[in-house]
Tab-separated table of C-alpha atoms in Angstrom:
chain	number	residue	atom	x	y	z
A	10	MET	CA	-16.672	-4.406	20.347
A	11	ARG	CA	-18.341	-1.387	21.875
A	12	PRO	CA	-15.324	0.320	23.385
A	13	ALA	CA	-13.185	0.426	19.859
A	14	LEU	CA	-17.088	1.376	18.188
A	15	ARG	CA	-16.607	4.125	20.862
A	16	ARG	CA	-12.880	5.305	19.709
A	17	ARG	CA	-13.083	4.831	16.414
A	18	PHE	CA	-16.797	7.704	16.577
A	19	SER	CA	-14.779	9.645	19.208
A	20	TRP	CA	-16.238	13.211	20.090
A	21	SER	CA	-12.281	14.551	19.088
A	22	ARG	CA	-12.510	12.674	15.852
A	23	ILE	CA	-15.908	14.109	14.996
A	24	GLY	CA	-14.651	17.166	16.174
A	25	LEU	CA	-11.521	16.604	13.392
A	26	ILE	CA	-13.075	15.386	10.417
A	27	ALA	CA	-15.203	19.033	10.415
A	28	VAL	CA	-12.351	21.116	11.555
A	29	MET	CA	-10.232	19.608	7.979
A	30	ALA	CA	-13.396	20.261	5.987
A	31	ALA	CA	-14.308	23.230	7.036
A	32	VAL	CA	-10.428	24.367	6.311
A	33	GLY	CA	-11.342	21.962	2.289
A	34	ILE	CA	-14.104	24.455	1.776
A	35	PHE	CA	-12.597	27.018	2.150
A	36	MET	CA	-9.758	26.587	-0.111
A	37	LEU	CA	-12.085	25.999	-2.413
A	38	LEU	CA	-13.644	28.567	-2.155
A	39	PRO	CA	-11.440	30.683	-4.565
A	40	ILE	CA	-11.761	28.452	-7.130
A	41	VAL	CA	-16.052	28.272	-6.961
A	42	PHE	CA	-15.920	31.845	-6.891
A	43	LEU	CA	-12.852	32.193	-10.119
A	44	VAL	CA	-15.379	29.172	-11.870
A	45	ASN	CA	-18.861	31.191	-11.328
A	46	ASN	CA	-17.448	34.815	-12.136
A	47	ALA	CA	-16.276	33.626	-15.507
A	48	PHE	CA	-20.003	33.112	-16.402
A	49	LYS	CA	-21.180	36.566	-14.564
A	50	PRO	CA	-23.286	39.357	-16.484
A	51	LEU	CA	-21.254	43.086	-16.047
A	52	ASN	CA	-23.872	44.008	-13.579
A	53	GLU	CA	-23.056	40.994	-11.041
A	54	MET	CA	-19.048	41.868	-11.399
A	55	PHE	CA	-20.032	45.343	-9.860
A	56	LEU	CA	-22.275	44.338	-7.067
A	57	PHE	CA	-20.785	45.999	-3.927
A	58	PRO	CA	-19.842	43.444	-1.368
A	59	PRO	CA	-19.335	41.277	-4.219
A	60	ARG	CA	-20.691	37.237	-4.795
A	61	ILE	CA	-19.198	34.051	-4.963
A	62	PHE	CA	-22.201	32.201	-6.258
A	63	VAL	CA	-23.728	34.055	-10.272
A	64	GLN	CA	-27.926	34.831	-10.212
A	65	ASN	CA	-27.768	34.734	-14.302
A	66	PRO	CA	-25.701	33.223	-15.828
A	67	THR	CA	-23.754	34.118	-18.668
A	68	THR	CA	-21.625	33.496	-22.022
A	69	TYR	CA	-21.073	36.896	-22.939
A	70	ASN	CA	-17.733	36.817	-21.405
A	71	PHE	CA	-17.219	34.165	-23.522
A	72	GLU	CA	-18.257	36.270	-26.432
A	73	GLN	CA	-16.636	39.551	-26.357
A	74	LEU	CA	-12.947	37.488	-25.716
A	75	PHE	CA	-13.694	36.386	-29.278
A	76	LEU	CA	-15.015	38.842	-30.256
A	77	HIS	CA	-12.355	40.492	-29.429
A	78	SER	CA	-9.444	38.177	-30.205
A	79	ALA	CA	-11.807	37.790	-33.688
A	80	ALA	CA	-10.886	41.457	-34.336
A	81	GLY	CA	-6.996	41.317	-33.846
A	82	VAL	CA	-4.602	40.496	-36.177
A	83	VAL	CA	-4.479	36.796	-34.774
A	84	PRO	CA	-6.941	34.506	-34.021
A	85	PHE	CA	-7.434	33.079	-30.189
A	86	SER	CA	-6.745	29.513	-32.079
A	87	ARG	CA	-2.960	30.204	-32.377
A	88	TYR	CA	-2.205	31.705	-28.577
A	89	LEU	CA	-4.249	28.475	-27.663
A	90	PHE	CA	-2.518	26.015	-29.966
A	91	ASN	CA	1.116	27.594	-29.248
A	92	SER	CA	0.029	27.515	-25.022
A	93	ALA	CA	-1.188	23.435	-26.030
A	94	PHE	CA	2.171	22.442	-27.795
A	95	ILE	CA	4.318	24.333	-26.700
A	96	SER	CA	3.690	22.882	-22.717
A	97	LEU	CA	2.804	19.229	-23.431
A	98	ALA	CA	6.874	19.079	-25.661
A	99	THR	CA	8.276	21.241	-23.204
A	100	THR	CA	6.617	19.270	-19.921
A	101	PHE	CA	8.085	15.537	-22.272
A	102	ALA	CA	11.016	16.745	-22.910
A	103	VAL	CA	11.615	18.184	-19.392
A	104	ILE	CA	10.785	14.180	-18.376
A	105	VAL	CA	13.334	12.380	-20.417
A	106	VAL	CA	16.198	15.086	-19.760
A	107	SER	CA	15.405	15.047	-16.014
A	108	THR	CA	14.732	11.455	-15.134
A	109	MET	CA	18.142	10.094	-17.040
A	110	ALA	CA	20.005	13.233	-15.341
A	111	GLY	CA	18.227	11.814	-11.853
A	112	TYR	CA	19.414	8.133	-13.276
A	113	VAL	CA	23.088	8.910	-13.556
A	114	LEU	CA	23.262	10.715	-10.537
A	115	SER	CA	22.086	8.122	-8.037
A	116	LYS	CA	23.001	4.793	-9.748
A	117	HIS	CA	26.861	5.618	-11.042
A	118	ARG	CA	30.376	6.467	-10.443
A	119	PHE	CA	31.925	9.488	-12.623
A	120	HIS	CA	34.589	11.867	-11.934
A	121	PHE	CA	33.322	15.326	-10.663
A	122	LYS	CA	29.621	13.658	-9.351
A	123	ALA	CA	29.972	15.726	-6.100
A	124	SER	CA	30.370	18.745	-7.620
A	125	ILE	CA	27.069	18.777	-9.590
A	126	MET	CA	24.970	17.753	-7.036
A	127	GLY	CA	26.432	21.397	-5.502
A	128	ALA	CA	25.678	23.359	-8.587
A	129	ILE	CA	22.100	21.949	-8.679
A	130	MET	CA	22.036	21.893	-4.793
A	131	ILE	CA	22.908	25.387	-5.797
A	132	ALA	CA	21.156	26.213	-8.825
A	133	LEU	CA	17.447	25.906	-6.729
A	134	MET	CA	18.460	29.058	-4.766
A	135	PHE	CA	18.517	30.788	-8.238
A	136	THR	CA	15.116	31.894	-8.613
A	137	PRO	CA	14.020	32.443	-12.454
A	138	GLU	CA	14.387	36.264	-12.087
A	139	THR	CA	18.532	36.188	-12.079
A	140	VAL	CA	18.778	34.467	-14.718
A	141	SER	CA	16.860	36.121	-17.773
A	142	ILE	CA	19.376	38.434	-18.765
A	143	PRO	CA	22.297	35.435	-19.578
A	144	ARG	CA	18.990	33.366	-20.692
A	145	TYR	CA	18.516	35.872	-23.214
A	146	LEU	CA	21.636	36.693	-23.690
A	147	ILE	CA	22.130	32.466	-25.054
A	148	VAL	CA	18.876	32.372	-26.774
A	149	SER	CA	19.733	35.438	-29.260
A	150	GLY	CA	23.507	34.516	-29.704
A	151	LEU	CA	21.911	31.079	-30.687
A	152	GLY	CA	19.291	32.605	-32.909
A	153	LEU	CA	16.360	31.020	-31.701
A	154	LYS	CA	14.446	33.955	-31.427
A	155	ASP	CA	10.934	33.545	-32.209
A	156	THR	CA	10.885	29.865	-32.670
A	157	TYR	CA	9.620	27.592	-30.947
A	158	TRP	CA	13.372	26.354	-28.807
A	159	ALA	CA	12.928	29.739	-27.107
A	160	HIS	CA	10.097	28.606	-25.613
A	161	VAL	CA	11.324	24.876	-24.115
A	162	LEU	CA	14.927	25.476	-24.283
A	163	PRO	CA	15.383	28.166	-21.497
A	164	PHE	CA	13.266	25.308	-19.197
A	165	LEU	CA	15.455	21.750	-19.485
A	166	ALA	CA	17.800	22.312	-16.937
A	167	SER	CA	15.542	22.367	-14.590
A	168	PRO	CA	17.450	22.070	-10.941
A	169	VAL	CA	13.436	20.740	-8.746
A	170	ALA	CA	12.610	18.752	-11.831
A	171	VAL	CA	16.763	16.646	-11.160
A	172	PHE	CA	16.676	16.663	-7.311
A	173	LEU	CA	12.857	14.915	-7.485
A	174	MET	CA	14.415	11.843	-10.091
A	175	LYS	CA	16.986	11.257	-7.990
A	176	GLN	CA	15.989	11.268	-4.768
A	177	PHE	CA	13.317	9.342	-5.642
A	178	ILE	CA	15.751	7.059	-7.721
A	179	ASP	CA	17.594	6.441	-4.660
A	180	GLN	CA	15.100	4.808	-3.058
A	181	ILE	CA	14.887	2.316	-5.839
A	182	PRO	CA	17.564	-0.789	-4.259
A	183	ASP	CA	21.232	-1.394	-6.272
A	184	SER	CA	20.861	-5.100	-5.754
A	185	LEU	CA	17.377	-4.740	-9.207
A	186	ILE	CA	19.835	-3.049	-11.083
A	187	GLU	CA	23.119	-5.375	-10.507
A	188	ALA	CA	20.526	-8.840	-11.102
A	189	ALA	CA	19.611	-7.112	-14.709
A	190	LYS	CA	22.931	-6.426	-15.474
A	191	LEU	CA	23.960	-10.538	-15.142
A	192	ASP	CA	21.200	-11.531	-16.843
A	193	GLY	CA	22.821	-8.967	-19.848
A	194	ALA	CA	20.740	-6.127	-19.780
A	195	ALA	CA	21.812	-3.869	-21.337
A	196	GLU	CA	21.150	0.182	-20.144
A	197	ARG	CA	18.746	1.098	-22.327
A	198	TYR	CA	16.736	-1.569	-21.036
A	199	ILE	CA	17.044	-1.026	-17.292
A	200	PHE	CA	16.187	2.825	-17.538
A	201	LEU	CA	13.257	2.097	-20.367
A	202	ARG	CA	12.402	-0.846	-18.337
A	203	ILE	CA	13.359	-0.899	-14.894
A	204	ILE	CA	13.832	2.907	-13.692
A	205	LEU	CA	10.807	4.521	-15.749
A	206	PRO	CA	8.145	2.626	-14.087
A	207	LEU	CA	9.428	2.365	-11.048
A	208	THR	CA	10.059	6.366	-11.206
A	209	SER	CA	6.814	6.789	-12.092
A	210	PRO	CA	5.181	8.781	-8.749
A	211	ALA	CA	8.289	11.793	-9.515
A	212	VAL	CA	7.631	11.543	-13.354
A	213	ALA	CA	4.040	12.805	-12.499
A	214	THR	CA	4.922	15.132	-10.064
A	215	THR	CA	7.740	16.011	-13.105
A	216	GLY	CA	5.241	16.710	-15.691
A	217	ILE	CA	2.478	18.589	-12.733
A	218	ILE	CA	5.566	21.366	-12.173
A	219	THR	CA	6.424	21.819	-15.495
A	220	PHE	CA	3.525	21.718	-16.685
A	221	GLN	CA	1.828	24.626	-14.006
A	222	LEU	CA	5.541	26.381	-14.978
A	223	VAL	CA	4.946	26.512	-18.736
A	224	TYR	CA	2.104	26.790	-19.080
A	225	MET	CA	1.617	29.902	-17.249
A	226	ASP	CA	5.135	31.826	-18.437
A	227	VAL	CA	5.724	35.136	-20.211
A	228	GLU	CA	9.164	35.880	-20.103
A	229	ALA	CA	9.375	33.447	-23.419
A	230	SER	CA	6.886	35.414	-25.081
A	231	SER	CA	7.679	38.832	-23.865
A	232	LEU	CA	11.740	38.739	-24.417
A	233	TYR	CA	12.276	35.577	-27.309
A	234	MET	CA	9.324	36.766	-29.152
A	235	THR	CA	8.722	39.891	-31.858
A	236	LYS	CA	7.038	38.395	-34.344
A	237	GLU	CA	2.721	37.667	-32.456
A	238	THR	CA	2.205	35.047	-34.001
A	239	MET	CA	4.385	32.812	-31.118
A	240	LYS	CA	3.198	34.002	-28.648
A	241	THR	CA	1.350	32.428	-26.365
A	242	LEU	CA	-1.845	32.244	-24.526
A	243	SER	CA	-0.430	33.153	-20.962
A	244	TYR	CA	1.478	36.339	-22.329
A	245	TYR	CA	-2.048	37.310	-24.814
A	246	ALA	CA	-3.933	36.856	-21.222
A	247	GLU	CA	-1.904	39.837	-19.522
A	248	ALA	CA	-1.335	41.772	-22.500
A	249	MET	CA	-5.122	41.991	-22.739
A	250	SER	CA	-6.230	42.757	-19.208
A	251	GLN	CA	-3.280	45.671	-19.032
A	252	ASN	CA	-4.949	47.570	-23.344
A	253	ILE	CA	-8.715	46.788	-22.796
A	254	PRO	CA	-10.152	49.674	-21.231
A	255	GLY	CA	-13.603	49.666	-20.254
A	256	ALA	CA	-15.633	46.765	-18.454
A	257	ALA	CA	-14.619	45.184	-21.393
A	258	GLN	CA	-11.328	44.194	-19.229
A	259	VAL	CA	-12.904	43.073	-16.895
A	260	SER	CA	-15.552	40.094	-18.535
A	261	ILE	CA	-13.058	39.438	-20.435
A	262	ALA	CA	-10.085	38.200	-17.513
A	263	ALA	CA	-12.988	36.977	-16.393
A	264	ALA	CA	-13.744	34.015	-19.228
A	265	ILE	CA	-9.068	33.770	-20.100
A	266	GLY	CA	-9.041	33.821	-16.094
A	267	LEU	CA	-10.818	30.998	-15.764
A	268	MET	CA	-9.561	29.259	-19.415
A	269	MET	CA	-6.329	29.418	-18.233
A	270	PHE	CA	-7.142	27.657	-14.887
A	271	VAL	CA	-9.214	24.990	-16.350
A	272	PRO	CA	-5.865	22.747	-18.142
A	273	ASN	CA	-3.606	23.684	-14.725
A	274	LEU	CA	-6.153	21.855	-12.098
A	275	VAL	CA	-7.649	18.494	-14.618
A	276	ILE	CA	-3.397	18.522	-15.363
A	277	PHE	CA	-3.290	18.238	-11.043
A	278	LEU	CA	-6.503	15.912	-10.147
A	279	ILE	CA	-5.219	13.461	-13.432
A	280	PHE	CA	-2.019	13.211	-11.524
A	281	GLN	CA	-2.549	14.593	-7.544
A	282	ARG	CA	-2.139	10.231	-5.756
A	283	ARG	CA	1.366	9.956	-8.013
A	284	MET	CA	2.172	13.108	-6.303
A	285	ILE	CA	1.450	12.479	-3.287
A	286	GLN	CA	3.488	9.634	-3.363
A	287	THR	CA	7.118	10.796	-4.485
A	288	MET	CA	6.973	13.368	-2.052
A	289	LEU	CA	6.106	10.167	0.789
A	290	HIS	CA	9.108	8.487	-1.081
A	291	SER	CA	11.747	10.485	-2.010
A	292	GLY	CA	12.590	12.296	1.749
A	293	VAL	CA	10.989	15.687	0.160
A	294	LYS	CA	9.255	17.597	3.073
């Protein structure tokens, strides 16, 4: 028993834990700074060298944010509602579309299947900026400008989400689906009662990735929206950081930066274990 205990608490193991703890603390510093910066008074924001921790916390920055938005044409709550609604609706739609597409590509045989997979793989190499003009022409041609559809539709064709779902569904044994068909199960039953529960880690991963992309997106508000009431919180944050002069810009940017970060952090913390399971089982390294 003693040699086993010595191996378990060896100096190399303690050193590895210490190094990993130090790396974890270092990676946590930007989050700590962001939270503290949102509650700093103006005199602490302009200190040199800058301090990570706030000395005299205040809600002045948030008060400035709400006062400035109240003086505008569109209230702050409208931008917040737009971001929440668009992010949740788009995430749900992408999960449904990518799960169905991944299931069909993984477990069904049809013509041009290899060509479709090749097109998806090629689409993974394109950055969003390269398709901005085609997206604008499509949205404008369909008459979807100044509507919520213009926020949602550009994200539905998600090559990353389809690829993740297809790779994960590949791990589900074909015999399980064949047994369900022999028992008389329809495709809808197989998809809803077998595929979706078994792919919950991949669904959570797709939800995290999509929510973060949509919540931080400013392209739709910049290109497709002319009405201020249809724009999102991320666009409002970027516009304020550029248009407000002086010290008010710094205080408002600190407050809105925290508000933009918190939802992404909460979503990630809730579904992080599912995301790790997806990476372990889907073959994505």
